[in-house]
Amino acid sequence: MRSDRRGVALVVALVGVLACAPADGPSTTGPRAGAPGIGDPDFPKDGNGGYDVSHYDLVIDYTPASKRLVGVTTIAASATQELSAFNLDLAGLDVREVAVDGAPATFTRQGDELTVRPAGPIADEARFSVKVSYSGVPRPIRDRADLGTYGFIPTADGAFVTSEPNGAKTWFPGNDHPADKAAFDFTITVPAGVTALANGEMSGKPTTSGGKTTYRWRERHPMVTYLATATLGKFELRQGRTSGGIPNLAAADPRFRSSLDRLYTTSAELTDYWATVFGPYPFGSTGGVVDDYAAGYALENQTKPLYGGFDPDESIIAHELAHQWFGNSLSIRRWKDLWLNEGFATYAEWLWAEHKGRRTAEAAFTDYYNRPATDEIWNYPPGRARPDDLFNDSVYSRGAMTLHALRRAVGDQTFFALLRTWAADHRYGHVTTDEFVQLAEKMSGKDLGALFDAWLFQPRKPSALG
Ligand code: ARG
Ligand code: ZN
């Protein structure tokens, strides 16, 4: 489900022209291999070109004792060009077999790219299926200090699965970039006694036989790959509904048993509150999971934020649940726009403190604004997140300050109407910074170019409070 086909097709076409030019002049027709990347200049190998995924069917069998995963992924996609071959992203693991529309396909591996060559070409706009049978011991990504460890992370009793930005490829083959969203079905088999927690809602009762239990989960709303999870282990559960009627599931590793009730009630309260501020909750259920793995961060996994080895407070729960609107329902097309996720979720923390009468957003803004002009936050423009330092504090805090500066400029009524219109207009879709600036200007009737430029794009402290 990708809505920016035109832009991507153009990039692919240009690459095709350049690649073909020396041989026999430009040729843009006929079957060609899909590009190895989806077109994000900062992450050139992430995602892939030439097709658009609508559904992932993930069947996984995982044994915590051996850390071995046996998987079958079936992808439903449609071609965005005539394809002689196409890539999937997959890191490590052994591929046994690939089939396209039920017919055996040949495949090669290079780095994290799995290239699939179907028996015959796939027509432009044709729907097709790809089935990949694979197995092995998943290896999380830990090669970058700024990102910590992410992907499929084995734990003593199961696995902790948080894949932002590009760790989905550590546990299933796919189009691993937020520009391609899809629905997901999960069928997860684990030793009896282990609980499997994936996105969305259970699509059947767990069944146990031969000492193994199979869980089925379905996320029917579009989801980016980095939000997919299959978090496994021993969990205490609490289930019910929020006061507003949304199914709510909290889960805690036994070591965090004391966090369970607060996680449950706070998640319910925040989901309902954000619905009054941002508009209707976009998904079929809410909740959260606390696992005994010290990730040092949380991730807003769709419908089930995951907290890594700490007792989450209201502020971080407010943050991860605000992401269900900003980041999950509305997703970025390019990583450079990450402030549209993190600046909004951080501003939501300020809004929650304001709502609770603890500290106004104005006071939070002023605390940050009072940082000296030499503070690092001022030389990192948050409107262009850097691939080598994606989750910089500026993307979060200066991103949130940008929203507060906007609120001061347009007034509360326009500002909160803007947040709701933004969430409604792009529900389940993709967004860019330009689109946000345009909507803000349209709804306020003001020229906001200088404000956004100073707050998002200049490597210095904005001079006026706006
Ligand atoms: N989006 C997450 C949050 O703001 C942070 C994810 C960080 N990812 C990582 N690999 N460290 O809550
Ligand atoms: Zn966040």
Short mmCIF file of C-alpha atoms and ligand atoms in Angstrom, two decimals:
data_model
loop_
_atom_site.label_atom_id
_atom_site.label_comp_id
_atom_site.label_asym_id
_atom_site.label_seq_id
_atom_site.Cartn_x
_atom_site.Cartn_y
_atom_site.Cartn_z
CA MET A 1 0.00 0.00 0.00
CA ARG A 2 2.05 2.86 -1.22
CA SER A 3 0.51 6.10 -2.33
CA ASP A 4 3.58 7.83 -3.75
CA ARG A 5 3.85 5.61 -6.80
CA ARG A 6 4.50 8.47 -9.19
CA GLY A 7 7.65 9.70 -7.41
CA VAL A 8 9.08 6.26 -6.92
CA ALA A 9 8.28 5.21 -10.48
CA LEU A 10 10.12 8.28 -11.75
CA VAL A 11 13.22 7.47 -9.71
CA VAL A 12 13.11 3.86 -10.89
CA ALA A 13 12.67 5.01 -14.48
CA LEU A 14 15.69 7.33 -14.22
CA VAL A 15 17.81 4.57 -12.74
CA GLY A 16 16.67 2.36 -15.59
CA VAL A 17 17.59 5.01 -18.18
CA LEU A 18 21.04 5.50 -16.67
CA ALA A 19 21.65 1.77 -16.40
CA CYS A 20 20.60 1.10 -20.00
CA ALA A 21 22.03 4.18 -21.67
CA PRO A 22 25.52 2.90 -22.56
CA ALA A 23 24.31 -0.30 -24.27
CA ASP A 24 21.52 0.53 -26.68
CA GLY A 25 20.14 3.88 -25.70
CA PRO A 26 17.34 4.62 -23.28
CA SER A 27 14.91 1.78 -22.77
CA THR A 28 12.17 2.13 -20.23
CA THR A 29 9.83 -0.57 -21.44
CA GLY A 30 9.98 -4.32 -21.09
CA PRO A 31 10.67 -6.32 -17.96
CA ARG A 32 13.32 -4.88 -15.69
CA ALA A 33 14.58 -5.74 -12.23
CA GLY A 34 12.99 -3.75 -9.42
CA ALA A 35 15.36 -1.33 -7.67
CA PRO A 36 17.16 -2.64 -4.56
CA GLY A 37 15.94 0.38 -2.57
CA ILE A 38 12.58 2.14 -2.32
CA GLY A 39 14.12 5.54 -3.05
CA ASP A 40 15.00 7.01 0.36
CA PRO A 41 18.29 8.82 -0.36
CA ASP A 42 19.38 8.50 3.28
CA PHE A 43 18.75 4.74 3.40
CA PRO A 44 19.42 3.70 -0.21
CA LYS A 45 19.12 -0.07 0.32
CA ASP A 46 16.04 0.01 2.57
CA GLY A 47 12.81 -1.17 1.02
CA ASN A 48 12.70 -2.08 -2.67
CA GLY A 49 11.34 -0.73 -5.93
CA GLY A 50 8.94 -2.16 -8.48
CA TYR A 51 6.16 -3.42 -6.27
CA ASP A 52 3.86 -2.48 -3.45
CA VAL A 53 2.90 -4.90 -0.64
CA SER A 54 -0.74 -5.09 0.49
CA HIS A 55 -0.52 -8.00 2.93
CA TYR A 56 2.02 -10.06 4.88
CA ASP A 57 1.14 -13.51 6.15
CA LEU A 58 3.83 -14.41 8.69
CA VAL A 59 3.98 -17.99 9.92
CA ILE A 60 6.65 -18.45 12.55
CA ASP A 61 7.77 -21.27 14.81
CA TYR A 62 10.24 -20.19 17.48
CA THR A 63 12.11 -22.23 20.06
CA PRO A 64 13.63 -20.04 22.80
CA ALA A 65 16.03 -22.80 23.97
CA SER A 66 17.77 -23.07 20.58
CA LYS A 67 16.87 -19.51 19.42
CA ARG A 68 15.84 -21.10 16.15
CA LEU A 69 13.12 -19.59 14.01
CA VAL A 70 11.39 -21.47 11.22
CA GLY A 71 9.28 -19.19 9.05
CA VAL A 72 7.11 -19.00 6.00
CA THR A 73 6.25 -15.50 4.78
CA THR A 74 3.64 -15.03 2.08
CA ILE A 75 3.45 -11.56 0.61
CA ALA A 76 0.59 -10.22 -1.52
CA ALA A 77 1.85 -7.41 -3.72
CA SER A 78 1.17 -5.55 -6.93
CA ALA A 79 3.79 -4.62 -9.48
CA THR A 80 4.48 -0.94 -10.18
CA GLN A 81 6.49 -1.78 -13.33
CA GLU A 82 6.96 -4.83 -15.50
CA LEU A 83 9.29 -7.01 -13.41
CA SER A 84 11.92 -9.53 -14.47
CA ALA A 85 13.13 -9.74 -10.87
CA PHE A 86 12.62 -7.93 -7.57
CA ASN A 87 14.21 -7.72 -4.15
CA LEU A 88 13.09 -8.39 -0.61
CA ASP A 89 15.02 -7.23 2.47
CA LEU A 90 16.25 -10.06 4.68
CA ALA A 91 19.24 -10.09 7.06
CA GLY A 92 20.85 -13.45 7.75
CA LEU A 93 18.70 -16.61 8.03
CA ASP A 94 18.71 -19.38 5.42
CA VAL A 95 16.26 -19.27 2.55
CA ARG A 96 15.14 -22.72 1.51
CA GLU A 97 12.59 -21.99 -1.17
CA VAL A 98 10.88 -19.08 -2.93
CA ALA A 99 7.70 -19.33 -5.00
CA VAL A 100 5.97 -16.62 -7.02
CA ASP A 101 2.27 -17.25 -7.66
CA GLY A 102 2.85 -20.83 -6.59
CA ALA A 103 5.66 -21.53 -9.09
CA PRO A 104 9.26 -22.07 -7.96
CA ALA A 105 11.46 -19.00 -8.41
CA THR A 106 15.23 -18.72 -8.35
CA PHE A 107 16.87 -16.42 -5.84
CA THR A 108 20.23 -14.97 -4.84
CA ARG A 109 21.44 -13.24 -1.66
CA GLN A 110 23.78 -10.28 -1.39
CA GLY A 111 24.11 -8.47 1.93
CA ASP A 112 20.59 -7.85 3.19
CA GLU A 113 19.07 -8.09 -0.29
CA LEU A 114 17.24 -11.23 -1.41
CA THR A 115 16.75 -11.07 -5.18
CA VAL A 116 13.87 -13.14 -6.54
CA ARG A 117 13.66 -14.06 -10.21
CA PRO A 118 10.26 -15.50 -11.11
CA ALA A 119 9.95 -18.10 -13.87
CA GLY A 120 8.38 -15.47 -16.13
CA PRO A 121 8.03 -11.68 -16.00
CA ILE A 122 5.34 -10.04 -13.88
CA ALA A 123 3.20 -7.50 -15.76
CA ASP A 124 2.99 -3.91 -14.60
CA GLU A 125 0.12 -3.51 -12.11
CA ALA A 126 -0.32 -7.28 -11.81
CA ARG A 127 -1.09 -8.66 -8.38
CA PHE A 128 1.23 -11.47 -7.36
CA SER A 129 2.20 -13.51 -4.33
CA VAL A 130 5.65 -14.40 -3.04
CA LYS A 131 6.17 -17.22 -0.59
CA VAL A 132 9.53 -17.48 1.18
CA SER A 133 10.42 -20.48 3.36
CA TYR A 134 13.35 -19.74 5.66
CA SER A 135 14.92 -20.60 9.00
CA GLY A 136 17.83 -19.90 11.28
CA VAL A 137 18.86 -17.99 14.38
CA PRO A 138 17.76 -14.33 14.02
CA ARG A 139 20.50 -11.82 14.74
CA PRO A 140 19.38 -8.41 15.95
CA ILE A 141 21.16 -5.32 14.63
CA ARG A 142 23.69 -3.88 17.06
CA ASP A 143 26.27 -2.31 14.78
CA ARG A 144 25.36 1.32 15.47
CA ALA A 145 25.88 2.94 18.85
CA ASP A 146 23.15 5.55 18.28
CA LEU A 147 20.42 2.95 17.62
CA GLY A 148 21.20 0.46 20.39
CA THR A 149 20.09 -3.10 19.69
CA TYR A 150 16.97 -3.61 17.58
CA GLY A 151 15.17 -6.17 15.44
CA PHE A 152 14.35 -9.67 16.67
CA ILE A 153 16.19 -9.88 20.00
CA PRO A 154 16.24 -13.31 21.68
CA THR A 155 15.59 -13.19 25.46
CA ALA A 156 15.84 -15.92 28.10
CA ASP A 157 12.16 -16.86 27.72
CA GLY A 158 11.37 -15.73 24.16
CA ALA A 159 12.07 -12.61 22.12
CA PHE A 160 11.83 -8.83 22.35
CA VAL A 161 10.91 -7.45 18.94
CA THR A 162 11.31 -3.74 18.13
CA SER A 163 12.40 -2.97 14.60
CA GLU A 164 12.63 0.79 14.08
CA PRO A 165 14.16 1.87 11.79
CA ASN A 166 15.00 -1.16 9.64
CA GLY A 167 15.12 -4.30 11.78
CA ALA A 168 12.06 -6.11 10.41
CA LYS A 169 14.44 -7.76 7.94
CA THR A 170 16.07 -9.60 10.89
CA TRP A 171 12.98 -11.81 11.24
CA PHE A 172 10.93 -11.78 8.04
CA PRO A 173 11.56 -10.99 4.35
CA GLY A 174 9.73 -7.90 3.13
CA ASN A 175 9.75 -4.35 1.87
CA ASP A 176 11.41 -2.92 4.97
CA HIS A 177 10.76 0.81 4.73
CA PRO A 178 7.88 2.92 6.11
CA ALA A 179 6.91 4.07 2.58
CA ASP A 180 5.16 0.72 2.02
CA LYS A 181 2.38 -0.13 4.50
CA ALA A 182 0.41 -3.37 4.56
CA ALA A 183 -2.00 -5.45 6.64
CA PHE A 184 -0.52 -8.37 8.60
CA ASP A 185 -1.57 -11.84 9.74
CA PHE A 186 0.59 -13.70 12.25
CA THR A 187 0.58 -17.41 13.07
CA ILE A 188 3.12 -17.96 15.83
CA THR A 189 3.99 -21.31 17.35
CA VAL A 190 5.94 -21.45 20.61
CA PRO A 191 6.51 -24.00 23.38
CA ALA A 192 3.40 -24.33 25.58
CA GLY A 193 3.63 -21.84 28.46
CA VAL A 194 5.14 -19.14 26.26
CA THR A 195 2.83 -16.29 25.17
CA ALA A 196 3.10 -14.74 21.69
CA LEU A 197 2.08 -11.07 21.41
CA ALA A 198 1.75 -9.60 17.95
CA ASN A 199 -0.05 -6.56 16.55
CA GLY A 200 -3.78 -6.11 16.32
CA GLU A 201 -6.17 -8.59 17.82
CA MET A 202 -6.29 -12.37 18.18
CA SER A 203 -7.93 -13.88 15.11
CA GLY A 204 -8.66 -17.20 16.83
CA LYS A 205 -8.16 -18.92 20.15
CA PRO A 206 -4.66 -20.23 20.83
CA THR A 207 -4.44 -23.95 20.18
CA THR A 208 -2.07 -26.35 21.94
CA SER A 209 -0.90 -29.74 20.75
CA GLY A 210 2.26 -31.77 21.17
CA GLY A 211 3.64 -29.35 23.75
CA LYS A 212 3.37 -26.34 21.43
CA THR A 213 0.88 -23.49 21.34
CA THR A 214 -0.08 -21.57 18.21
CA TYR A 215 -1.27 -17.97 18.48
CA ARG A 216 -3.01 -16.10 15.69
CA TRP A 217 -3.03 -12.31 15.48
CA ARG A 218 -4.31 -9.95 12.81
CA GLU A 219 -3.54 -6.29 12.20
CA ARG A 220 -6.09 -5.36 9.56
CA HIS A 221 -5.10 -1.71 9.34
CA PRO A 222 -2.10 -0.70 7.24
CA MET A 223 1.15 -0.97 9.19
CA VAL A 224 4.78 -0.16 8.43
CA THR A 225 7.24 -3.03 8.79
CA TYR A 226 9.16 -1.52 11.73
CA LEU A 227 6.01 -1.62 13.88
CA ALA A 228 5.44 -5.34 13.39
CA THR A 229 6.17 -7.41 16.48
CA ALA A 230 6.09 -10.98 17.69
CA THR A 231 7.16 -10.48 21.28
CA LEU A 232 7.46 -13.85 22.99
CA GLY A 233 7.87 -14.99 26.56
CA LYS A 234 6.21 -15.54 29.91
CA PHE A 235 3.72 -12.75 30.49
CA GLU A 236 1.09 -11.72 33.01
CA LEU A 237 -1.90 -10.35 31.12
CA ARG A 238 -4.71 -7.97 31.91
CA GLN A 239 -7.48 -7.55 29.35
CA GLY A 240 -10.64 -5.51 29.06
CA ARG A 241 -11.82 -2.29 27.47
CA THR A 242 -11.11 1.39 27.95
CA SER A 243 -13.96 3.58 29.27
CA GLY A 244 -14.40 4.64 25.64
CA GLY A 245 -14.90 0.99 24.62
CA ILE A 246 -11.57 0.19 22.95
CA PRO A 247 -10.20 -3.32 23.65
CA ASN A 248 -7.17 -2.97 25.92
CA LEU A 249 -4.45 -5.54 26.55
CA ALA A 250 -1.55 -5.02 28.94
CA ALA A 251 1.19 -7.59 29.34
CA ALA A 252 4.16 -7.67 31.71
CA ASP A 253 7.05 -10.04 32.15
CA PRO A 254 6.73 -11.59 35.65
CA ARG A 255 9.70 -9.46 36.76
CA PHE A 256 7.54 -6.39 36.02
CA ARG A 257 4.34 -7.78 37.55
CA SER A 258 3.99 -4.62 39.64
CA SER A 259 3.81 -2.50 36.44
CA LEU A 260 0.85 -4.38 34.97
CA ASP A 261 -2.10 -2.60 36.55
CA ARG A 262 -0.71 0.88 36.03
CA LEU A 263 0.23 0.06 32.43
CA TYR A 264 -3.32 -1.16 31.85
CA THR A 265 -5.16 1.78 33.41
CA THR A 266 -2.82 4.49 32.12
CA SER A 267 -2.88 3.07 28.58
CA ALA A 268 -6.68 3.05 28.69
CA GLU A 269 -6.91 6.60 30.04
CA LEU A 270 -4.42 7.94 27.49
CA THR A 271 -5.95 6.19 24.50
CA ASP A 272 -9.32 7.72 25.36
CA TYR A 273 -7.84 11.13 26.08
CA TRP A 274 -5.85 11.31 22.85
CA ALA A 275 -9.03 10.41 20.96
CA THR A 276 -10.58 13.62 22.33
CA VAL A 277 -7.54 15.67 21.27
CA PHE A 278 -6.39 14.02 18.00
CA GLY A 279 -9.63 12.43 16.77
CA PRO A 280 -10.89 8.83 16.79
CA TYR A 281 -8.41 6.10 17.76
CA PRO A 282 -7.21 4.61 14.46
CA PHE A 283 -6.86 0.93 15.44
CA GLY A 284 -8.86 -2.00 16.77
CA SER A 285 -7.20 -2.26 20.18
CA THR A 286 -4.71 -0.58 22.49
CA GLY A 287 -2.43 -1.54 25.36
CA GLY A 288 1.25 -2.18 25.97
CA VAL A 289 3.90 -4.75 26.82
CA VAL A 290 6.71 -4.54 29.40
CA ASP A 291 9.38 -7.16 28.77
CA ASP A 292 12.48 -8.01 30.76
CA TYR A 293 14.99 -6.79 28.21
CA ALA A 294 16.90 -3.58 28.96
CA ALA A 295 16.60 -1.97 25.53
CA GLY A 296 16.99 1.52 26.93
CA TYR A 297 14.00 2.66 24.89
CA ALA A 298 10.37 1.90 24.08
CA LEU A 299 8.80 1.43 20.66
CA GLU A 300 5.29 2.34 19.57
CA ASN A 301 4.55 -1.08 17.99
CA GLN A 302 1.09 -0.74 16.41
CA THR A 303 -1.64 -1.38 19.03
CA LYS A 304 1.04 -2.71 21.46
CA PRO A 305 3.84 -0.35 22.43
CA LEU A 306 6.78 -2.27 23.86
CA TYR A 307 8.71 -0.99 26.90
CA GLY A 308 12.20 -2.40 27.25
CA GLY A 309 13.04 -3.44 30.77
CA PHE A 310 11.65 -0.56 32.82
CA ASP A 311 8.46 0.43 34.59
CA PRO A 312 6.88 2.92 32.15
CA ASP A 313 5.66 6.21 33.60
CA GLU A 314 2.71 8.25 32.33
CA SER A 315 4.92 10.42 30.21
CA ILE A 316 6.35 7.63 28.07
CA ILE A 317 2.96 5.91 27.81
CA ALA A 318 1.55 9.25 26.60
CA HIS A 319 4.37 9.38 24.04
CA GLU A 320 3.99 5.84 22.67
CA LEU A 321 0.20 6.09 22.46
CA ALA A 322 0.36 9.47 20.69
CA HIS A 323 2.48 7.66 18.08
CA GLN A 324 -0.57 5.50 17.25
CA TRP A 325 -1.87 8.63 15.48
CA PHE A 326 1.47 10.23 14.56
CA GLY A 327 3.86 7.64 13.13
CA ASN A 328 1.54 4.65 12.92
CA SER A 329 -1.71 5.83 11.34
CA LEU A 330 0.15 8.72 9.64
CA SER A 331 3.52 7.39 8.50
CA ILE A 332 6.54 9.12 7.05
CA ARG A 333 7.60 8.52 3.45
CA ARG A 334 11.22 9.38 4.18
CA TRP A 335 13.28 9.13 7.36
CA LYS A 336 14.30 12.79 7.17
CA ASP A 337 10.73 13.68 8.21
CA LEU A 338 11.01 11.75 11.50
CA TRP A 339 10.12 14.86 13.53
CA LEU A 340 6.55 14.31 12.26
CA ASN A 341 6.60 11.23 14.52
CA GLU A 342 8.90 12.17 17.38
CA GLY A 343 8.22 15.91 17.64
CA PHE A 344 4.48 15.19 17.79
CA ALA A 345 4.82 12.37 20.36
CA THR A 346 7.09 14.53 22.51
CA TYR A 347 4.66 17.44 22.28
CA ALA A 348 1.96 14.99 23.39
CA GLU A 349 3.98 14.41 26.59
CA TRP A 350 3.83 18.17 27.19
CA LEU A 351 0.11 18.22 26.47
CA TRP A 352 -0.48 15.41 28.96
CA ALA A 353 1.42 17.26 31.72
CA GLU A 354 -0.59 20.38 30.86
CA HIS A 355 -3.87 18.43 30.97
CA LYS A 356 -2.95 16.99 34.36
CA GLY A 357 -2.09 20.45 35.72
CA ARG A 358 1.54 19.54 36.32
CA ARG A 359 3.32 21.84 33.89
CA THR A 360 2.04 23.87 30.95
CA ALA A 361 3.39 23.23 27.46
CA GLU A 362 4.51 26.86 27.56
CA ALA A 363 6.66 26.12 30.62
CA ALA A 364 8.11 23.01 28.96
CA PHE A 365 8.88 25.05 25.85
CA THR A 366 10.54 27.78 27.92
CA ASP A 367 12.72 25.27 29.78
CA TYR A 368 14.12 24.11 26.45
CA TYR A 369 14.28 27.59 24.95
CA ASN A 370 16.40 28.73 27.88
CA ARG A 371 19.17 26.35 26.87
CA PRO A 372 22.17 28.44 25.82
CA ALA A 373 22.77 29.14 22.13
CA THR A 374 25.74 26.75 22.32
CA ASP A 375 23.54 23.78 23.25
CA GLU A 376 23.75 20.95 20.70
CA ILE A 377 20.02 21.05 20.11
CA TRP A 378 20.43 24.30 18.16
CA ASN A 379 22.89 23.05 15.58
CA TYR A 380 20.84 19.98 14.63
CA PRO A 381 17.87 21.07 12.45
CA PRO A 382 15.08 18.66 13.40
CA GLY A 383 13.26 18.99 10.07
CA ARG A 384 15.96 16.96 8.42
CA ALA A 385 16.75 13.95 10.58
CA ARG A 386 20.27 12.72 9.84
CA PRO A 387 20.69 9.07 8.87
CA ASP A 388 23.72 8.76 11.16
CA ASP A 389 21.90 10.30 14.14
CA LEU A 390 18.23 9.70 13.45
CA PHE A 391 16.87 9.82 16.99
CA ASN A 392 18.79 12.92 18.08
CA ASP A 393 17.20 14.84 20.99
CA SER A 394 16.54 17.72 18.58
CA VAL A 395 14.17 15.57 16.47
CA TYR A 396 12.18 15.00 19.67
CA SER A 397 12.53 18.19 21.73
CA ARG A 398 13.12 20.84 19.09
CA GLY A 399 10.46 19.08 17.02
CA ALA A 400 8.05 19.54 19.95
CA MET A 401 9.17 23.16 20.34
CA THR A 402 8.34 23.71 16.66
CA LEU A 403 4.76 22.66 17.37
CA HIS A 404 4.58 24.93 20.38
CA ALA A 405 5.95 27.88 18.38
CA LEU A 406 3.24 27.12 15.81
CA ARG A 407 0.57 26.98 18.53
CA ARG A 408 1.66 30.42 19.78
CA ALA A 409 1.55 31.79 16.24
CA VAL A 410 -1.89 30.47 15.23
CA GLY A 411 -3.70 30.26 18.58
CA ASP A 412 -5.12 27.26 20.43
CA GLN A 413 -8.29 26.91 18.43
CA THR A 414 -6.58 26.70 15.03
CA PHE A 415 -3.70 24.62 16.43
CA PHE A 416 -5.89 21.86 17.86
CA ALA A 417 -8.18 21.89 14.82
CA LEU A 418 -5.03 21.50 12.72
CA LEU A 419 -3.88 18.43 14.70
CA ARG A 420 -7.28 16.78 14.19
CA THR A 421 -7.51 17.67 10.50
CA TRP A 422 -3.95 16.44 9.93
CA ALA A 423 -4.76 13.10 11.58
CA ALA A 424 -8.08 12.77 9.72
CA ASP A 425 -6.83 13.80 6.25
CA HIS A 426 -3.96 11.30 6.23
CA ARG A 427 -5.44 8.50 8.33
CA TYR A 428 -3.69 5.19 7.43
CA GLY A 429 -1.55 7.03 4.88
CA HIS A 430 1.72 8.84 4.41
CA VAL A 431 2.83 12.38 5.22
CA THR A 432 5.62 14.85 4.50
CA THR A 433 6.79 18.02 6.26
CA ASP A 434 5.73 20.10 3.25
CA GLU A 435 2.18 18.80 3.54
CA PHE A 436 2.07 19.77 7.21
CA VAL A 437 3.36 23.28 6.52
CA GLN A 438 0.80 23.73 3.73
CA LEU A 439 -2.10 22.60 5.92
CA ALA A 440 -0.96 24.87 8.77
CA GLU A 441 -0.81 27.85 6.39
CA LYS A 442 -4.18 27.02 4.88
CA MET A 443 -5.95 26.61 8.22
CA SER A 444 -4.39 29.67 9.84
CA GLY A 445 -4.40 31.91 6.78
CA LYS A 446 -0.85 32.90 7.75
CA ASP A 447 2.48 32.74 6.00
CA LEU A 448 4.39 30.40 8.29
CA GLY A 449 7.43 29.87 6.06
CA ALA A 450 9.81 31.84 8.29
CA LEU A 451 8.62 30.14 11.47
CA PHE A 452 9.04 26.61 10.11
CA ASP A 453 12.34 27.51 8.47
CA ALA A 454 13.80 28.85 11.71
CA TRP A 455 12.55 25.98 13.86
CA LEU A 456 13.02 23.04 11.51
CA PHE A 457 15.79 23.86 9.10
CA GLN A 458 18.34 26.30 10.55
CA PRO A 459 21.41 25.11 12.44
CA ARG A 460 21.02 27.83 15.07
CA LYS A 461 18.76 28.91 17.88
CA PRO A 462 15.67 30.69 16.56
CA SER A 463 16.02 34.28 17.68
CA ALA A 464 12.46 35.34 18.43
CA LEU A 465 9.98 33.41 20.51
CA GLY A 466 7.58 33.83 17.63
N1 ARG B 1 10.31 5.54 18.21
C1 ARG B 1 10.85 5.17 19.49
C2 ARG B 1 10.32 6.17 20.49
O1 ARG B 1 10.40 7.35 20.28
C3 ARG B 1 12.35 5.13 19.51
C4 ARG B 1 12.95 4.00 18.72
C5 ARG B 1 14.43 4.00 18.80
N2 ARG B 1 14.99 2.94 17.99
C6 ARG B 1 16.17 2.43 18.24
N3 ARG B 1 16.61 1.47 17.47
N4 ARG B 1 16.88 2.86 19.23
O2 ARG B 1 9.73 5.81 21.47
ZN ZN B 2 8.79 8.32 19.90
#
